[in-house]
CSV table of C-alpha atoms in Angstrom, one decimal:
chain,number,residue,atom,x,y,z
E,15,MET,CA,49.4,-52.4,-14.5
E,16,ASP,CA,49.0,-50.8,-11.1
E,17,HIS,CA,51.3,-52.4,-8.5
E,18,SER,CA,50.8,-49.8,-5.8
E,19,GLY,CA,48.2,-52.0,-4.1
E,20,HIS,CA,50.5,-55.0,-4.0
E,21,SER,CA,53.4,-52.7,-2.7
E,22,GLY,CA,51.2,-51.4,0.1
E,23,HIS,CA,50.2,-54.9,1.2
E,24,GLY,CA,53.9,-56.0,1.1
E,25,ASP,CA,55.0,-53.1,3.3
E,26,MET,CA,52.2,-53.8,5.8
E,27,GLY,CA,53.2,-57.5,5.9
E,28,MET,CA,56.8,-56.7,6.5
E,29,THR,CA,56.0,-54.2,9.3
E,30,ALA,CA,53.8,-56.8,11.0
E,31,THR,CA,56.6,-59.3,10.8
E,32,VAL,CA,59.2,-57.0,12.3
E,33,THR,CA,56.7,-55.9,15.0
E,34,SER,CA,56.0,-59.6,15.9
E,35,ALA,CA,59.8,-60.4,16.1
E,36,ILE,CA,60.4,-57.4,18.4
E,37,THR,CA,57.5,-58.4,20.6
E,38,SER,CA,58.7,-62.0,20.8
E,39,ALA,CA,62.3,-60.9,21.7
E,40,ALA,CA,61.0,-58.5,24.4
E,41,THR,CA,58.8,-61.3,25.9
E,42,ALA,CA,61.7,-63.7,26.0
E,43,ALA,CA,64.0,-61.1,27.7
E,44,ALA,CA,61.3,-60.4,30.3
E,45,ALA,CA,60.9,-64.1,31.0
E,46,ALA,CA,64.7,-64.5,31.4
E,47,VAL,CA,64.9,-61.6,33.8
E,48,SER,CA,62.0,-62.9,35.9
E,49,SER,CA,63.5,-66.4,36.1
E,50,THR,CA,67.0,-65.1,37.3
E,51,PRO,CA,67.6,-65.6,41.1
E,52,THR,CA,67.5,-62.4,43.2
E,53,SER,CA,71.2,-61.7,43.5
E,54,GLY,CA,70.9,-57.9,43.0
E,55,MET,CA,70.1,-55.1,45.3
E,56,GLY,CA,66.8,-54.7,47.2
E,57,GLY,CA,65.3,-52.5,49.8
E,58,GLY,CA,65.7,-49.2,48.0
E,59,GLY,CA,69.1,-50.1,46.6
E,60,HIS,CA,70.9,-50.4,50.0
E,61,SER,CA,70.3,-54.1,51.0
E,62,MET,CA,71.8,-56.9,49.0
E,63,GLY,CA,70.9,-60.5,48.9
E,64,SER,CA,72.7,-63.5,47.4
E,65,GLY,CA,71.7,-66.8,46.0
E,66,ASN,CA,72.2,-68.4,49.4
E,67,GLY,CA,69.8,-66.1,51.1
E,68,CYS,CA,72.3,-63.9,53.0
E,69,LYS,CA,71.2,-60.5,54.2
E,70,ILE,CA,73.9,-57.9,53.6
E,71,SER,CA,73.1,-54.2,54.2
E,72,MET,CA,75.2,-51.2,53.2
E,73,LEU,CA,73.5,-49.0,55.9
E,74,TRP,CA,73.0,-49.3,59.6
E,75,ASN,CA,70.8,-52.3,60.3
E,76,TRP,CA,69.6,-54.7,63.1
E,77,ASN,CA,69.5,-57.9,61.0
E,78,THR,CA,69.8,-61.1,62.9
E,79,ILE,CA,68.5,-64.3,61.1
E,80,ASP,CA,70.0,-64.9,57.7
E,81,SER,CA,72.7,-62.3,58.2
E,82,CYS,CA,76.1,-63.3,56.9
E,83,PHE,CA,79.5,-62.1,58.1
E,84,ILE,CA,82.9,-62.4,56.3
E,85,ALA,CA,81.8,-65.5,54.3
E,86,SER,CA,78.7,-67.3,53.3
E,87,SER,CA,79.6,-70.1,55.7
E,88,TRP,CA,79.1,-67.7,58.6
E,89,LYS,CA,75.4,-67.4,58.1
E,90,ILE,CA,73.1,-66.9,61.1
E,91,THR,CA,70.4,-69.5,61.1
E,92,SER,CA,69.0,-69.2,64.6
E,93,SER,CA,68.9,-66.8,67.6
E,94,GLY,CA,71.3,-69.0,69.5
E,95,MET,CA,73.8,-68.8,66.7
E,96,PHE,CA,73.6,-65.0,66.6
E,97,ALA,CA,74.0,-64.8,70.4
E,98,GLY,CA,77.1,-67.0,70.1
E,99,SER,CA,78.5,-64.8,67.3
E,100,CYS,CA,78.0,-61.7,69.5
E,101,ILE,CA,79.8,-63.3,72.4
E,102,GLY,CA,82.6,-64.4,70.0
E,103,VAL,CA,83.0,-60.8,68.8
E,104,VAL,CA,83.3,-59.5,72.4
E,105,LEU,CA,85.9,-62.1,73.1
E,106,LEU,CA,87.8,-61.3,69.8
E,107,VAL,CA,88.1,-57.6,70.8
E,108,MET,CA,89.2,-58.6,74.3
E,109,VAL,CA,91.9,-60.8,72.6
E,110,LEU,CA,93.1,-57.7,70.8
E,111,GLU,CA,93.5,-55.8,74.0
E,112,LEU,CA,95.3,-58.8,75.5
E,113,LEU,CA,97.8,-58.7,72.6
E,114,ARG,CA,98.4,-55.0,73.1
E,115,ARG,CA,99.1,-55.6,76.8
E,116,SER,CA,101.4,-58.5,75.9
E,117,ALA,CA,103.4,-56.3,73.6
E,118,LYS,CA,103.8,-53.8,76.4
E,119,GLU,CA,104.8,-56.4,79.0
E,120,TYR,CA,107.3,-58.0,76.6
E,121,ASP,CA,109.0,-54.6,76.0
E,122,ARG,CA,109.2,-54.1,79.8
E,123,PHE,CA,110.6,-57.5,80.2
E,124,LEU,CA,113.4,-56.7,77.7
E,125,LEU,CA,114.2,-53.5,79.5
E,126,LYS,CA,114.4,-55.2,82.9
E,127,LYS,CA,116.6,-57.9,81.5
E,128,ALA,CA,118.9,-55.4,79.9
E,129,ALA,CA,119.1,-53.4,83.1
E,130,VAL,CA,119.9,-56.5,85.2
E,131,ALA,CA,122.6,-57.5,82.7
E,132,ALA,CA,124.2,-54.1,82.7
E,133,ALA,CA,124.1,-53.9,86.5
E,134,SER,CA,125.9,-57.1,86.8
E,135,THR,CA,128.8,-55.9,84.6
E,136,ASP,CA,129.4,-52.2,85.3
E,137,ASP,CA,126.8,-51.3,88.0
E,138,LYS,CA,125.1,-48.8,85.7
E,139,GLY,CA,122.0,-50.7,84.8
E,140,GLY,CA,119.8,-47.8,85.6
E,141,ASP,CA,121.2,-46.0,82.5
E,142,ILE,CA,119.5,-48.5,80.3
E,143,LEU,CA,116.1,-46.9,80.9
E,144,GLY,CA,117.5,-43.5,79.8
E,145,LYS,CA,119.6,-44.7,76.9
E,146,GLY,CA,117.2,-47.3,75.6
E,147,TYR,CA,117.8,-50.9,74.6
E,148,ARG,CA,118.0,-52.3,71.1
E,149,PRO,CA,116.6,-55.8,70.9
E,150,ASN,CA,118.5,-58.6,69.2
E,151,VAL,CA,117.1,-60.4,66.1
E,152,LEU,CA,115.2,-63.0,68.0
E,153,GLU,CA,113.7,-60.5,70.4
E,154,GLN,CA,112.7,-58.2,67.6
E,155,ALA,CA,111.1,-61.1,65.7
E,156,ILE,CA,108.9,-61.8,68.8
E,157,ARG,CA,108.0,-58.1,69.0
E,158,ALA,CA,107.1,-58.1,65.2
E,159,LEU,CA,105.0,-61.3,65.7
E,160,LEU,CA,103.0,-59.7,68.5
E,161,HIS,CA,102.5,-56.6,66.3
E,162,CYS,CA,101.4,-58.7,63.4
E,163,ALA,CA,98.9,-60.6,65.5
E,164,GLN,CA,97.5,-57.3,66.7
E,165,PHE,CA,97.2,-56.1,63.1
E,166,ALA,CA,95.4,-59.3,61.9
E,167,VAL,CA,92.9,-59.2,64.8
E,168,ALA,CA,92.2,-55.5,64.4
E,169,TYR,CA,91.7,-55.9,60.7
E,170,PHE,CA,89.2,-58.7,61.2
E,171,VAL,CA,87.3,-56.6,63.7
E,172,MET,CA,87.2,-53.8,61.2
E,173,LEU,CA,85.7,-56.1,58.5
E,174,LEU,CA,83.0,-57.1,61.0
E,175,ALA,CA,82.2,-53.5,61.7
E,176,MET,CA,81.8,-52.8,58.0
E,177,TYR,CA,78.6,-54.9,57.9
E,178,TYR,CA,77.0,-52.0,59.9
E,179,ASN,CA,75.1,-54.4,62.1
E,180,GLY,CA,74.1,-52.6,65.3
E,181,TYR,CA,74.4,-55.6,67.5
E,182,ILE,CA,77.9,-56.5,66.2
E,183,ILE,CA,79.1,-52.9,66.6
E,184,ILE,CA,77.8,-52.7,70.1
E,185,CYS,CA,79.6,-56.0,70.9
E,186,ILE,CA,82.8,-54.5,69.6
E,187,PHE,CA,82.4,-51.5,72.0
E,188,ILE,CA,81.7,-53.9,74.9
E,189,GLY,CA,84.7,-56.0,74.0
E,190,ALA,CA,86.9,-52.9,73.9
E,191,TYR,CA,85.6,-51.8,77.3
E,192,LEU,CA,86.0,-55.1,79.0
E,193,GLY,CA,89.4,-55.8,77.4
E,194,SER,CA,90.7,-52.4,78.5
E,195,PHE,CA,89.3,-52.9,82.0
E,196,VAL,CA,90.9,-56.3,82.4
E,197,PHE,CA,94.1,-56.1,80.5
E,198,HIS,CA,95.1,-52.5,81.0
E,199,TRP,CA,94.6,-52.3,84.7
E,200,GLU,CA,98.3,-51.7,85.4
E,201,PRO,CA,100.6,-49.4,87.4
E,202,ILE,CA,101.1,-46.0,85.8
E,203,GLY,CA,104.5,-44.5,86.3
E,204,VAL,CA,108.0,-44.1,84.9
E,205,GLY,CA,110.9,-46.4,84.4
E,206,ALA,CA,110.4,-50.1,83.6
E,207,CYS,CA,106.7,-49.7,84.3
E,208,GLY,CA,106.3,-46.7,82.2
E,209,PRO,CA,105.2,-46.4,78.5
E,210,THR,CA,107.0,-48.3,75.9
E,211,SER,CA,107.0,-48.2,72.1
E,212,ALA,CA,104.1,-50.8,72.3
E,213,GLY,CA,102.2,-48.2,74.3
E,214,LYS,CA,101.4,-46.5,71.0
E,215,GLU,CA,98.4,-48.7,70.5
E,216,PRO,CA,97.1,-49.4,67.0
E,217,THR,CA,93.6,-48.3,66.2
E,218,VAL,CA,91.0,-50.9,65.2
E,219,CYS,CA,90.8,-49.6,61.7
E,220,CYS,CA,94.4,-49.9,60.6
E,221,GLY,CA,96.2,-52.1,63.2
């Protein structure tokens, strides 16, 4: 008895079954991908979105509405909110310059206090400026606190700059200019009004 015909029909049926299963699996996978929220990268692979509709770009951009900064709770929903954020960034950078000036002035205050104390004892207070003055524990704690505040604000500003938003970066520059103009308008000289260790100002990128 010739079974070759039956074998051929069996092979064709098996092939059709496998093909149908593969097609069904591919269709199901495509449907699952199409139903997934757009949480990947868009815009040529450089702009990312999230489930909450935030616009985040890894390149220079001028995004305003729907932009998010630092956290999803800081999402720009209106032009007024974006303007307020820009003003806030300017003020934040000015606060950084204020902290830098405060650190300088505190160092100068310590030098003057030490000079007065030395002058009242041995009448050689002027030597303090040449020899230097080592702060006590409390004074050093205050100096460290001022430095830590500078570091924290500078790091926050750096995180904002990493969003590559042109408006925010321009506001950072404006804040740095205004802060320097207002808080670093000071006498330039030697002695108690001269540079201190706090004069070695931290950069925005690393505090």
